[in-house]
Amino acid sequence: MRASVTFLSPAEAARRLGISAKALRLYEARGLVRPGRTRAGWRAYGPDDLARASEVAAMRSLGLSLAAIERVFAGTTDALREALAVHETRLGIELAQAGRRLAKVRAVRRALVASDTTVLADLAALRSTPAAPLAAFDLPWPWGGERFELRDVRALNYVVGPLGSGKTRLARAIAEHAPNAAFLGLDRVETVNEEGAPELRRRIAASLAWLAEDGATPSVALTALVSGLERHAANVLVVDLVEHGLDEPTQHALIAHLRRRGADRPPLFLMTRSSAILDPAEATANEIALFCPANHAPPFSVDLTPAAKGFEALTSCLGPPETRARTEGMVATIPRRA
């Protein structure tokens, strides 16, 4: 007797795959997955649908655009081969680092078997010590000059807070005090036509092509932003309101592109108020937020998980692009005390 086939709802399928339901909808919109429907018209994911969605998710994790994934399924695998080569290089570096740590552990174990307790001094090398802060400085106004240490830094670091919370001042302070840091302000449009080296122009063109393939709308604002990102690719870069001038499809494509950069580049600090840029359901382990409270308590790091301290307050500061468009240009001011 043939076993019955289990079909899952979008939410169940997303949990099984370890991705968000939004990602599944995006895959379907591009025709990469085609779930069946129940008699009531609800989407239902069977084993074949889950296998296909898993393949798409795996290629997305390697950095392929949705258009590149379409080409892979059509039989053109150039982009996949290139992505796998990059991934292999990264894994080789990680393997070499793990191999060195493993060799130290084995050496300590052998010494202990031989009753050589002098090796205990080597245990310090096996201990994971807290990283030194990327930057340390006195917080500017509207804070009271408290000392601030920027320690838990990831590949993508979001700077979030309500209007008037001081997040722009914090972003500028990070750019001022972090080593080899740069600040990319809202005057990005002025850099659109700036000449650069051939390699810089190539990187800008490649990034814009990837974004277009992933559904971004070409615009002066997007070109200016990408130019700034690539010009400062070797810097710790702080970006003022990263979604400025970008529509929702472009914001979704942009954050996917920035995640694709991986952890091998200097960290990015992205000031944002958009849930299209910072969607905790899509965030990876390489992402964290710096939250500036409305009461001007010192900023603190927030893990992008619902149980984390400050998570609800942080998400209340985010909204979809159409909502944020209604507050475009608003500036909150706080009167200084006499």
CSV table of C-alpha atoms in Angstrom, one decimal:
chain,number,residue,atom,x,y,z
A,1,MET,CA,0.0,0.0,0.0
A,2,ARG,CA,1.4,3.4,-1.0
A,3,ALA,CA,2.1,5.8,1.9
A,4,SER,CA,0.2,9.0,1.8
A,5,VAL,CA,2.1,12.2,0.8
A,6,THR,CA,2.4,14.9,3.4
A,7,PHE,CA,1.7,18.5,2.2
A,8,LEU,CA,2.7,21.5,4.3
A,9,SER,CA,1.4,25.0,4.6
A,10,PRO,CA,3.7,27.9,3.6
A,11,ALA,CA,4.5,28.5,7.3
A,12,GLU,CA,5.2,24.8,8.0
A,13,ALA,CA,7.3,24.6,4.9
A,14,ALA,CA,9.3,27.7,5.8
A,15,ARG,CA,10.0,26.2,9.3
A,16,ARG,CA,11.1,22.9,7.8
A,17,LEU,CA,13.5,24.7,5.4
A,18,GLY,CA,14.8,27.2,7.9
A,19,ILE,CA,13.8,30.2,5.8
A,20,SER,CA,11.0,32.7,6.1
A,21,ALA,CA,7.5,32.5,4.5
A,22,LYS,CA,8.4,35.8,2.8
A,23,ALA,CA,11.3,34.1,1.1
A,24,LEU,CA,9.1,31.3,-0.1
A,25,ARG,CA,6.7,33.8,-1.6
A,26,LEU,CA,9.6,35.5,-3.4
A,27,TYR,CA,10.7,32.2,-4.8
A,28,GLU,CA,7.1,31.5,-6.1
A,29,ALA,CA,6.8,35.0,-7.5
A,30,ARG,CA,9.9,34.3,-9.6
A,31,GLY,CA,8.6,30.9,-10.7
A,32,LEU,CA,11.3,29.0,-8.9
A,33,VAL,CA,8.8,27.0,-6.9
A,34,ARG,CA,5.3,26.2,-7.9
A,35,PRO,CA,3.4,24.8,-4.9
A,36,GLY,CA,0.1,23.0,-5.4
A,37,ARG,CA,-3.2,24.2,-4.1
A,38,THR,CA,-5.8,22.7,-1.8
A,39,ARG,CA,-9.5,22.6,-2.9
A,40,ALA,CA,-9.9,25.7,-0.8
A,41,GLY,CA,-7.1,27.4,-2.8
A,42,TRP,CA,-4.5,27.4,-0.1
A,43,ARG,CA,-0.8,26.7,-1.1
A,44,ALA,CA,0.4,23.2,-0.2
A,45,TYR,CA,4.0,22.2,-0.4
A,46,GLY,CA,4.7,18.5,-1.2
A,47,PRO,CA,8.0,16.7,-1.1
A,48,ASP,CA,9.1,17.8,-4.6
A,49,ASP,CA,8.2,21.4,-3.8
A,50,LEU,CA,10.3,21.3,-0.6
A,51,ALA,CA,13.2,19.7,-2.4
A,52,ARG,CA,13.1,22.5,-5.1
A,53,ALA,CA,12.8,25.3,-2.4
A,54,SER,CA,15.7,23.7,-0.5
A,55,GLU,CA,17.8,23.9,-3.6
A,56,VAL,CA,16.9,27.6,-4.1
A,57,ALA,CA,17.7,28.4,-0.5
A,58,ALA,CA,21.0,26.7,-0.7
A,59,MET,CA,22.0,28.7,-3.8
A,60,ARG,CA,20.8,31.9,-2.2
A,61,SER,CA,23.1,31.1,0.8
A,62,LEU,CA,26.0,30.9,-1.7
A,63,GLY,CA,25.2,34.4,-2.9
A,64,LEU,CA,23.4,33.7,-6.2
A,65,SER,CA,20.8,36.1,-7.4
A,66,LEU,CA,17.3,34.9,-8.2
A,67,ALA,CA,18.0,35.5,-11.9
A,68,ALA,CA,21.2,33.4,-11.6
A,69,ILE,CA,19.3,30.6,-10.0
A,70,GLU,CA,16.8,30.7,-12.8
A,71,ARG,CA,19.7,30.2,-15.2
A,72,VAL,CA,21.0,27.3,-13.2
A,73,PHE,CA,17.7,25.5,-13.4
A,74,ALA,CA,17.7,26.2,-17.1
A,75,GLY,CA,21.1,24.5,-17.4
A,76,THR,CA,23.6,27.4,-17.3
A,77,THR,CA,25.8,26.8,-14.2
A,78,ASP,CA,28.6,29.4,-14.6
A,79,ALA,CA,27.4,31.5,-11.6
A,80,LEU,CA,27.0,28.4,-9.4
A,81,ARG,CA,30.5,27.2,-10.3
A,82,GLU,CA,32.0,30.6,-9.4
A,83,ALA,CA,30.0,30.7,-6.1
A,84,LEU,CA,31.1,27.3,-5.1
A,85,ALA,CA,34.8,28.2,-5.8
A,86,VAL,CA,34.5,31.2,-3.5
A,87,HIS,CA,32.7,29.0,-0.9
A,88,GLU,CA,35.4,26.4,-1.1
A,89,THR,CA,38.1,29.0,-0.5
A,90,ARG,CA,36.3,30.3,2.6
A,91,LEU,CA,35.9,26.8,3.9
A,92,GLY,CA,39.6,26.0,3.3
A,93,ILE,CA,40.5,29.0,5.5
A,94,GLU,CA,38.1,28.0,8.2
A,95,LEU,CA,39.5,24.4,8.0
A,96,ALA,CA,43.1,25.6,8.4
A,97,GLN,CA,42.2,27.6,11.4
A,98,ALA,CA,40.3,24.7,13.0
A,99,GLY,CA,43.2,22.4,12.2
A,100,ARG,CA,45.7,24.6,14.1
A,101,ARG,CA,43.4,24.7,17.1
A,102,LEU,CA,42.9,20.9,17.0
A,103,ALA,CA,46.7,20.4,16.8
A,104,LYS,CA,47.1,22.5,20.0
A,105,VAL,CA,44.4,20.4,21.8
A,106,ARG,CA,46.1,17.2,20.8
A,107,ALA,CA,49.5,18.4,22.0
A,108,VAL,CA,48.1,19.3,25.4
A,109,ARG,CA,46.4,15.9,25.7
A,110,ARG,CA,49.6,14.0,24.8
A,111,ALA,CA,51.6,16.0,27.4
A,112,LEU,CA,49.0,15.3,30.1
A,113,VAL,CA,49.2,11.6,29.3
A,114,ALA,CA,52.9,11.8,29.9
A,115,SER,CA,52.2,13.6,33.2
A,116,ASP,CA,53.8,16.8,31.9
A,117,THR,CA,51.8,19.5,33.8
A,118,THR,CA,54.1,22.2,32.5
A,119,VAL,CA,51.8,22.2,29.5
A,120,LEU,CA,49.0,23.7,31.5
A,121,ALA,CA,50.3,27.1,30.6
A,122,ASP,CA,49.3,26.3,27.0
A,123,LEU,CA,45.7,26.0,28.0
A,124,ALA,CA,45.4,29.8,27.8
A,125,ALA,CA,45.9,29.6,24.1
A,126,LEU,CA,42.8,27.4,23.8
A,127,ARG,CA,40.6,29.8,25.7
A,128,SER,CA,38.2,32.0,23.7
A,129,THR,CA,38.9,35.5,25.1
A,130,PRO,CA,36.6,38.4,24.6
A,131,ALA,CA,37.5,40.4,21.5
A,132,ALA,CA,38.8,43.9,22.0
A,133,PRO,CA,36.3,46.6,21.3
A,134,LEU,CA,36.2,47.9,17.7
A,135,ALA,CA,35.9,51.4,19.1
A,136,ALA,CA,35.5,53.1,22.5
A,137,PHE,CA,34.4,56.7,23.0
A,138,ASP,CA,32.4,59.1,25.1
A,139,LEU,CA,28.8,59.2,23.8
A,140,PRO,CA,27.9,62.6,22.2
A,141,TRP,CA,24.8,64.6,23.1
A,142,PRO,CA,22.0,63.8,23.7
A,143,TRP,CA,23.7,61.3,26.0
A,144,GLY,CA,25.5,62.4,29.1
A,145,GLY,CA,29.0,61.6,27.9
A,146,GLU,CA,28.9,58.0,29.1
A,147,ARG,CA,31.8,55.7,27.9
A,148,PHE,CA,30.6,53.4,25.1
A,149,GLU,CA,32.4,50.3,23.9
A,150,LEU,CA,31.5,48.8,20.5
A,151,ARG,CA,32.2,45.1,21.1
A,152,ASP,CA,29.7,42.7,19.5
A,153,VAL,CA,30.4,43.6,15.9
A,154,ARG,CA,29.0,41.5,13.0
A,155,ALA,CA,29.2,41.6,9.3
A,156,LEU,CA,26.0,43.7,9.2
A,157,ASN,CA,25.2,46.0,12.1
A,158,TYR,CA,22.0,48.0,12.1
A,159,VAL,CA,21.6,51.3,13.9
A,160,VAL,CA,18.0,51.7,14.9
A,161,GLY,CA,16.0,54.0,17.2
A,162,PRO,CA,12.9,56.3,17.2
A,163,LEU,CA,13.0,59.9,15.9
A,164,GLY,CA,15.2,62.1,18.2
A,165,SER,CA,16.9,59.1,19.8
A,166,GLY,CA,20.4,60.2,18.7
A,167,LYS,CA,21.0,57.3,16.2
A,168,THR,CA,22.5,59.6,13.6
A,169,ARG,CA,24.9,61.1,16.1
A,170,LEU,CA,25.9,57.6,17.2
A,171,ALA,CA,26.5,56.5,13.6
A,172,ARG,CA,28.8,59.5,13.0
A,173,ALA,CA,30.6,58.8,16.3
A,174,ILE,CA,31.3,55.2,15.2
A,175,ALA,CA,32.6,56.4,11.9
A,176,GLU,CA,34.8,58.9,13.7
A,177,HIS,CA,36.3,56.5,16.2
A,178,ALA,CA,36.4,53.1,14.6
A,179,PRO,CA,39.7,52.4,12.9
A,180,ASN,CA,39.8,52.8,9.1
A,181,ALA,CA,36.1,53.9,9.1
A,182,ALA,CA,34.2,56.1,6.7
A,183,PHE,CA,30.7,57.7,6.8
A,184,LEU,CA,28.4,57.6,3.8
A,185,GLY,CA,25.8,60.4,4.2
A,186,LEU,CA,22.6,61.3,2.5
A,187,ASP,CA,24.5,63.4,-0.1
A,188,ARG,CA,25.4,60.2,-1.9
A,189,VAL,CA,23.9,61.5,-5.2
A,190,GLU,CA,26.9,63.8,-5.6
A,191,THR,CA,29.2,60.7,-6.1
A,192,VAL,CA,27.2,59.1,-8.9
A,193,ASN,CA,29.4,60.4,-11.8
A,194,GLU,CA,32.7,60.4,-10.0
A,195,GLU,CA,35.5,58.7,-11.9
A,196,GLY,CA,37.3,55.8,-10.4
A,197,ALA,CA,39.8,53.1,-11.2
A,198,PRO,CA,38.8,50.5,-13.7
A,199,GLU,CA,38.6,47.8,-11.0
A,200,LEU,CA,36.2,50.1,-9.0
A,201,ARG,CA,34.0,50.7,-12.0
A,202,ARG,CA,33.9,47.0,-12.7
A,203,ARG,CA,32.8,46.2,-9.1
A,204,ILE,CA,30.1,48.9,-9.3
A,205,ALA,CA,28.8,47.6,-12.6
A,206,ALA,CA,28.8,44.0,-11.3
A,207,SER,CA,26.9,45.0,-8.1
A,208,LEU,CA,24.3,47.0,-10.1
A,209,ALA,CA,23.8,44.0,-12.5
A,210,TRP,CA,23.3,41.6,-9.6
A,211,LEU,CA,20.8,44.0,-7.9
A,212,ALA,CA,18.9,44.4,-11.2
A,213,GLU,CA,18.7,40.7,-11.6
A,214,ASP,CA,17.3,40.4,-8.1
A,215,GLY,CA,14.5,42.9,-8.9
A,216,ALA,CA,16.0,46.2,-7.9
A,217,THR,CA,14.7,49.3,-9.8
A,218,PRO,CA,17.6,51.3,-11.4
A,219,SER,CA,17.9,54.8,-10.0
A,220,VAL,CA,20.3,57.6,-9.3
A,221,ALA,CA,19.9,56.8,-5.6
A,222,LEU,CA,20.8,53.2,-6.0
A,223,THR,CA,23.8,53.9,-8.3
A,224,ALA,CA,25.1,56.5,-5.8
A,225,LEU,CA,24.7,54.1,-2.8
A,226,VAL,CA,26.5,51.2,-4.6
A,227,SER,CA,29.3,53.6,-5.7
A,228,GLY,CA,29.8,54.6,-2.1
A,229,LEU,CA,29.7,51.0,-0.9
A,230,GLU,CA,32.3,49.8,-3.4
A,231,ARG,CA,34.5,52.9,-3.1
A,232,HIS,CA,34.8,52.2,0.7
A,233,ALA,CA,34.8,48.4,0.3
A,234,ALA,CA,38.0,48.2,2.4
A,235,ASN,CA,36.6,50.4,5.2
A,236,VAL,CA,34.4,49.9,8.2
A,237,LEU,CA,31.5,51.8,6.6
A,238,VAL,CA,28.7,53.6,8.3
A,239,VAL,CA,25.7,54.3,6.1
A,240,ASP,CA,23.2,57.0,6.9
A,241,LEU,CA,19.6,55.8,6.2
A,242,VAL,CA,20.6,53.1,3.8
A,243,GLU,CA,17.0,52.8,2.2
A,244,HIS,CA,17.0,56.5,1.3
A,245,GLY,CA,15.5,57.0,-2.2
A,246,LEU,CA,14.9,53.2,-2.8
A,247,ASP,CA,11.6,51.5,-3.4
A,248,GLU,CA,10.6,48.3,-1.7
A,249,PRO,CA,11.8,45.8,-4.3
A,250,THR,CA,15.2,47.6,-4.4
A,251,GLN,CA,15.5,47.4,-0.6
A,252,HIS,CA,14.8,43.7,-0.6
A,253,ALA,CA,17.4,43.2,-3.4
A,254,LEU,CA,19.9,45.4,-1.6
A,255,ILE,CA,19.9,43.6,1.7
A,256,ALA,CA,20.2,40.3,0.0
A,257,HIS,CA,23.2,41.7,-1.9
A,258,LEU,CA,24.8,43.0,1.3
A,259,ARG,CA,24.4,39.6,3.0
A,260,ARG,CA,26.1,38.0,0.0
A,261,ARG,CA,29.2,40.1,0.7
A,262,GLY,CA,29.8,37.6,3.6
A,263,ALA,CA,32.0,38.1,6.7
A,264,ASP,CA,35.3,38.5,4.8
A,265,ARG,CA,34.9,42.2,4.3
A,266,PRO,CA,35.0,44.9,7.0
A,267,PRO,CA,31.7,45.4,8.9
A,268,LEU,CA,28.9,47.6,7.7
A,269,PHE,CA,26.8,49.8,10.0
A,270,LEU,CA,23.5,50.5,8.4
A,271,MET,CA,21.2,53.1,9.9
A,272,THR,CA,17.6,52.1,9.0
A,273,ARG,CA,14.0,52.5,9.8
A,274,SER,CA,12.7,50.1,7.1
A,275,SER,CA,11.4,46.6,7.8
A,276,ALA,CA,12.4,45.7,4.3
A,277,ILE,CA,16.0,46.3,5.2
A,278,LEU,CA,15.9,44.9,8.7
A,279,ASP,CA,13.5,42.0,8.8
A,280,PRO,CA,14.4,39.9,11.9
A,281,ALA,CA,12.9,36.8,10.3
A,282,GLU,CA,15.5,37.0,7.5
A,283,ALA,CA,18.5,38.0,9.7
A,284,THR,CA,21.5,35.6,9.9
A,285,ALA,CA,24.0,35.0,12.7
A,286,ASN,CA,26.2,37.6,11.1
A,287,GLU,CA,23.7,40.4,11.9
A,288,ILE,CA,23.0,42.4,15.0
A,289,ALA,CA,21.4,45.8,15.9
A,290,LEU,CA,22.5,48.8,17.9
A,291,PHE,CA,19.4,50.3,19.5
A,292,CYS,CA,19.1,53.9,20.7
A,293,PRO,CA,16.3,54.1,23.3
A,294,ALA,CA,13.9,57.0,23.2
A,295,ASN,CA,14.8,58.0,26.8
A,296,HIS,CA,18.4,58.5,25.8
A,297,ALA,CA,19.7,55.6,27.9
A,298,PRO,CA,23.0,54.4,26.4
A,299,PRO,CA,22.7,52.5,23.2
A,300,PHE,CA,22.9,48.7,23.5
A,301,SER,CA,23.2,45.7,21.2
A,302,VAL,CA,20.1,43.7,20.4
A,303,ASP,CA,20.2,40.1,19.0
A,304,LEU,CA,17.6,39.8,16.2
A,305,THR,CA,15.6,37.1,18.0
A,306,PRO,CA,12.2,37.7,19.7
A,307,ALA,CA,13.4,36.7,23.2
A,308,ALA,CA,16.3,39.2,23.1
A,309,LYS,CA,16.3,42.3,25.4
A,310,GLY,CA,15.1,45.3,23.5
A,311,PHE,CA,13.7,43.3,20.5
A,312,GLU,CA,10.1,44.6,20.7
A,313,ALA,CA,11.2,48.2,21.2
A,314,LEU,CA,13.6,47.9,18.2
A,315,THR,CA,10.9,46.4,15.9
A,316,SER,CA,8.5,49.1,16.8
A,317,CYS,CA,10.8,51.6,15.2
A,318,LEU,CA,10.7,49.8,11.8
A,319,GLY,CA,8.0,49.9,9.2
A,320,PRO,CA,7.4,49.0,5.6
A,321,PRO,CA,8.6,51.5,2.9
A,322,GLU,CA,5.2,52.8,2.1
A,323,THR,CA,4.6,53.7,5.8
A,324,ARG,CA,8.1,55.3,6.1
A,325,ALA,CA,7.5,57.4,3.0
A,326,ARG,CA,4.8,59.3,4.9
A,327,THR,CA,7.4,60.5,7.4
A,328,GLU,CA,10.0,61.3,4.7
A,329,GLY,CA,11.9,64.5,5.7
A,330,MET,CA,10.6,64.7,9.2
A,331,VAL,CA,13.2,65.8,11.8
A,332,ALA,CA,12.8,65.4,15.5
A,333,THR,CA,14.4,68.1,17.7
A,334,ILE,CA,15.1,68.0,21.4
A,335,PRO,CA,15.6,71.3,23.1
A,336,ARG,CA,18.9,71.5,25.0
A,337,ARG,CA,18.7,72.4,28.7
A,338,ALA,CA,19.8,75.9,29.5
